[in-house]
mmCIF file of C-alpha atoms and ligand atoms in Angstrom:
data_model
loop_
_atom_site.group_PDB
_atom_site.id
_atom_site.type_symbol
_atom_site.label_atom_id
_atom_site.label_comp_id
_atom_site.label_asym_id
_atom_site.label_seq_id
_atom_site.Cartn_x
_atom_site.Cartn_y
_atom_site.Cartn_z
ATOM 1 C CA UNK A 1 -141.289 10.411 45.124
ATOM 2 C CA UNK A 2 -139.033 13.450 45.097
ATOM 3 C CA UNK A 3 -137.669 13.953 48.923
ATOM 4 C CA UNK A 4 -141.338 14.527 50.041
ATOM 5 C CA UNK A 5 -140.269 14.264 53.343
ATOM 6 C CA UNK A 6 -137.470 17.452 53.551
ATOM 7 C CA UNK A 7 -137.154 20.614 54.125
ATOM 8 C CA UNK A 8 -140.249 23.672 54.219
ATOM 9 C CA UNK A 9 -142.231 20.720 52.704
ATOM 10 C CA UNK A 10 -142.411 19.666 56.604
ATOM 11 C CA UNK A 11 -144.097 22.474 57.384
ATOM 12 C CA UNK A 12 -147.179 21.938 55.421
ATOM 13 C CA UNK A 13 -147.928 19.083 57.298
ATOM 14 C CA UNK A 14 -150.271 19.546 60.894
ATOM 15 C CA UNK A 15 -147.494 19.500 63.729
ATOM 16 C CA UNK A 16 -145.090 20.079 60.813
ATOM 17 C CA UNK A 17 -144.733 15.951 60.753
ATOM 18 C CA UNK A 18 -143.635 15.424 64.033
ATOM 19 C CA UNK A 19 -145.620 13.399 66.922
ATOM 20 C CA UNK A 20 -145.534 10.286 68.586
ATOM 21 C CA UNK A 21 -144.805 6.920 66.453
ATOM 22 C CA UNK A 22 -147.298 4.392 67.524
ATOM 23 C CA UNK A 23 -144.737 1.764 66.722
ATOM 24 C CA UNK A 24 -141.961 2.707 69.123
ATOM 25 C CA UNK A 25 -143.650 5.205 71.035
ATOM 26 C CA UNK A 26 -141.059 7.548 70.571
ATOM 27 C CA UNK A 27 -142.047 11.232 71.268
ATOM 28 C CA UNK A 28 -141.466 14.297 69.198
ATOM 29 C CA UNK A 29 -139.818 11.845 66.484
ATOM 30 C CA UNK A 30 -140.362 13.136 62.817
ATOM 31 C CA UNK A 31 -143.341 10.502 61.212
ATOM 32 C CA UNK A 32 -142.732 10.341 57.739
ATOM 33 C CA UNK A 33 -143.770 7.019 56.798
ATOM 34 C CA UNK A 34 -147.101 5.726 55.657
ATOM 35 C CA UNK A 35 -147.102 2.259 57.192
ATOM 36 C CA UNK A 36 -150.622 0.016 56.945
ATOM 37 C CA UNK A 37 -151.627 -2.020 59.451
ATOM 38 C CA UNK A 38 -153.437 -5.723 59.447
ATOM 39 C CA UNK A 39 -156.607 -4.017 59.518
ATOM 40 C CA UNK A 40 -155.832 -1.633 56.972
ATOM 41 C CA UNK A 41 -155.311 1.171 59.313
ATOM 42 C CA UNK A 42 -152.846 3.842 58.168
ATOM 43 C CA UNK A 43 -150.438 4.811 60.429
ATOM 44 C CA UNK A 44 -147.609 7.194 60.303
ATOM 45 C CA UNK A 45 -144.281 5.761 61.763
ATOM 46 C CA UNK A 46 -141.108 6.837 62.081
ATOM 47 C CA UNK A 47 -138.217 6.139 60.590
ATOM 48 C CA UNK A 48 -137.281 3.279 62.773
ATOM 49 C CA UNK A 49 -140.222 1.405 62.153
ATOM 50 C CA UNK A 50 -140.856 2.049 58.587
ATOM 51 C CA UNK A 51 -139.583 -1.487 57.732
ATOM 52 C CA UNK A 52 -141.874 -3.313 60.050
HETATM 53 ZN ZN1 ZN B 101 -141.185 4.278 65.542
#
């Protein structure tokens, strides 16, 4: 895992990785991490809650 989450790399992503984190339910926060739930959900999280 090479900085996968920098730079033009972003911008392949849909909404160029940026949305709401279901976590912390901060808005227009960059979601970078893969994080899987109890019920084997994956989510995308931000950096905040990437250690949850
Ligand atoms: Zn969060």
């Amino acid at each position: 895992m090479a900085k996968n989450n920098r730079g033009k790399r972003l911008y392949k992503i849909p909404s160029r990785g940026r949305g709401t984190c279901p976590l912390c339910e901060k808005t227009r926060i960059k979601l970078l991490y893969p994080y899987r739930t109890e019920t084997n959900e994956l989510l995308k999280v931000c950096k905040n809650c990437r250690q949850k």
